[in-house]
Short mmCIF file of C-alpha atoms in Angstrom, two decimals:
data_model
loop_
_atom_site.label_atom_id
_atom_site.label_comp_id
_atom_site.label_asym_id
_atom_site.label_seq_id
_atom_site.Cartn_x
_atom_site.Cartn_y
_atom_site.Cartn_z
CA UNK A 1 -1.58 24.55 46.02
CA UNK A 2 -3.45 27.22 48.04
CA UNK A 3 -5.75 29.47 46.03
CA UNK A 4 -4.53 32.69 47.71
CA UNK A 5 -1.06 33.12 49.16
CA UNK A 6 0.40 36.24 50.70
CA UNK A 7 4.02 37.35 50.70
CA UNK A 8 5.96 40.01 52.52
CA UNK A 9 9.21 41.30 51.03
CA UNK A 10 11.64 43.53 52.85
CA UNK A 11 15.03 44.77 51.73
CA UNK A 12 17.94 44.12 54.08
CA UNK A 13 21.52 45.00 53.07
CA UNK A 14 21.10 44.38 49.34
CA UNK A 15 19.03 41.23 49.80
CA UNK A 16 15.29 40.62 49.73
CA UNK A 17 13.75 38.72 52.64
CA UNK A 18 10.73 36.64 51.59
CA UNK A 19 8.00 35.49 53.98
CA UNK A 20 4.93 33.53 52.93
CA UNK A 21 1.52 33.38 54.66
CA UNK A 22 -1.11 30.89 53.63
CA UNK A 23 -3.87 29.13 55.48
CA UNK A 24 -2.96 31.05 58.66
CA UNK A 25 0.64 29.81 58.73
CA UNK A 26 3.84 31.78 58.26
CA UNK A 27 6.84 30.34 56.44
CA UNK A 28 10.17 32.14 56.38
CA UNK A 29 11.46 31.25 52.94
CA UNK A 30 14.89 32.79 52.47
CA UNK A 31 17.02 35.69 51.31
CA UNK A 32 17.49 36.56 47.66
CA UNK A 33 20.36 38.72 46.43
CA UNK A 34 19.36 41.96 44.78
CA UNK A 35 21.05 40.86 41.55
CA UNK A 36 19.69 39.75 38.20
CA UNK A 37 19.97 36.05 39.10
CA UNK A 38 18.65 36.62 42.63
CA UNK A 39 15.57 38.49 41.40
CA UNK A 40 14.90 35.86 38.74
CA UNK A 41 15.07 33.16 41.42
CA UNK A 42 12.77 35.16 43.71
CA UNK A 43 10.21 35.43 40.92
CA UNK A 44 10.42 31.68 40.23
CA UNK A 45 9.90 30.83 43.93
CA UNK A 46 6.80 33.00 44.18
CA UNK A 47 5.39 31.55 40.92
CA UNK A 48 5.94 28.00 42.16
CA UNK A 49 4.10 28.53 45.45
CA UNK A 50 0.67 29.73 44.36
CA UNK A 51 -1.72 30.68 41.60
CA UNK A 52 -2.65 34.23 42.71
CA UNK A 53 0.08 35.77 44.86
CA UNK A 54 -0.47 38.97 46.80
CA UNK A 55 2.83 40.66 47.67
CA UNK A 56 3.39 43.57 50.03
CA UNK A 57 6.73 45.37 49.75
CA UNK A 58 8.24 48.09 51.88
CA UNK A 59 8.74 51.03 49.59
CA UNK A 60 12.51 51.29 49.54
CA UNK A 61 12.97 53.53 46.53
CA UNK A 62 14.85 52.34 43.48
CA UNK A 63 15.39 48.79 44.80
CA UNK A 64 11.63 48.21 45.12
CA UNK A 65 10.95 49.56 41.64
CA UNK A 66 13.64 47.30 40.16
CA UNK A 67 12.04 44.34 41.92
CA UNK A 68 8.66 45.20 40.40
CA UNK A 69 10.08 44.54 36.93
CA UNK A 70 10.67 40.90 37.87
CA UNK A 71 7.43 40.45 39.78
CA UNK A 72 5.39 41.65 36.80
CA UNK A 73 6.31 38.41 35.03
CA UNK A 74 4.12 36.46 37.47
CA UNK A 75 0.58 35.84 36.20
CA UNK A 76 -2.29 37.14 38.39
CA UNK A 77 0.04 38.86 40.85
CA UNK A 78 -1.06 41.75 43.03
CA UNK A 79 1.73 43.96 44.37
CA UNK A 80 1.30 46.70 46.96
CA UNK A 81 4.05 49.14 47.85
CA UNK A 82 3.77 50.18 51.48
CA UNK A 83 5.32 53.49 52.54
CA UNK A 84 7.04 53.85 55.91
CA UNK A 85 4.09 55.90 57.17
CA UNK A 86 1.61 53.33 55.84
CA UNK A 87 3.59 50.49 57.40
CA UNK A 88 3.49 52.20 60.81
CA UNK A 89 -0.25 52.68 60.40
CA UNK A 90 -0.79 49.01 59.46
CA UNK A 91 1.25 47.88 62.47
CA UNK A 92 -1.38 49.30 64.83
CA UNK A 93 -3.93 46.86 63.37
CA UNK A 94 -1.72 43.77 63.38
CA UNK A 95 -1.29 41.26 66.20
CA UNK A 96 1.35 42.36 68.69
CA UNK A 97 3.17 39.03 68.69
CA UNK A 98 5.38 37.64 65.99
CA UNK A 99 6.05 34.01 65.15
CA UNK A 100 8.41 32.38 67.65
CA UNK A 101 11.13 31.55 65.11
CA UNK A 102 11.08 35.00 63.53
CA UNK A 103 14.29 36.99 63.62
CA UNK A 104 14.52 40.75 63.82
CA UNK A 105 15.55 40.94 60.17
CA UNK A 106 12.53 38.93 59.00
CA UNK A 107 10.14 40.76 61.36
CA UNK A 108 9.07 43.46 58.87
CA UNK A 109 8.71 40.96 56.02
CA UNK A 110 6.50 38.85 58.27
CA UNK A 111 4.35 41.82 59.23
CA UNK A 112 3.97 42.75 55.54
CA UNK A 113 2.76 39.19 54.75
CA UNK A 114 0.26 39.35 57.63
CA UNK A 115 -0.84 42.77 56.41
CA UNK A 116 -1.40 41.40 52.89
CA UNK A 117 -3.52 38.60 54.33
CA UNK A 118 -5.62 40.88 56.53
CA UNK A 119 -6.23 43.48 53.84
CA UNK A 120 -7.73 40.87 51.54
#
């Protein structure tokens, strides 16, 4: 299990898109419904993948704050909310290419995971 793992979470049509970065590799995990069971499952997946997760989330208002309630149950987690303005600023420092199997909907989640890794 990697010591430090980075996650990007983006909200897309009432689902959370989860991307993981560790050891320089990006893994597109999956979508989680923005429901009680979906958020519980999201929390379990993050817990099972690393000891000290660092998660970057697009600040999407109430949905992001509701998600925080579930993420707080993960030991040693670090969560950063990124505003739209902050996200645009971070983009200027990130590589211009995205992973070849990335889709448009996972693009922002991927960039948030890369951002979490680079800000370490």
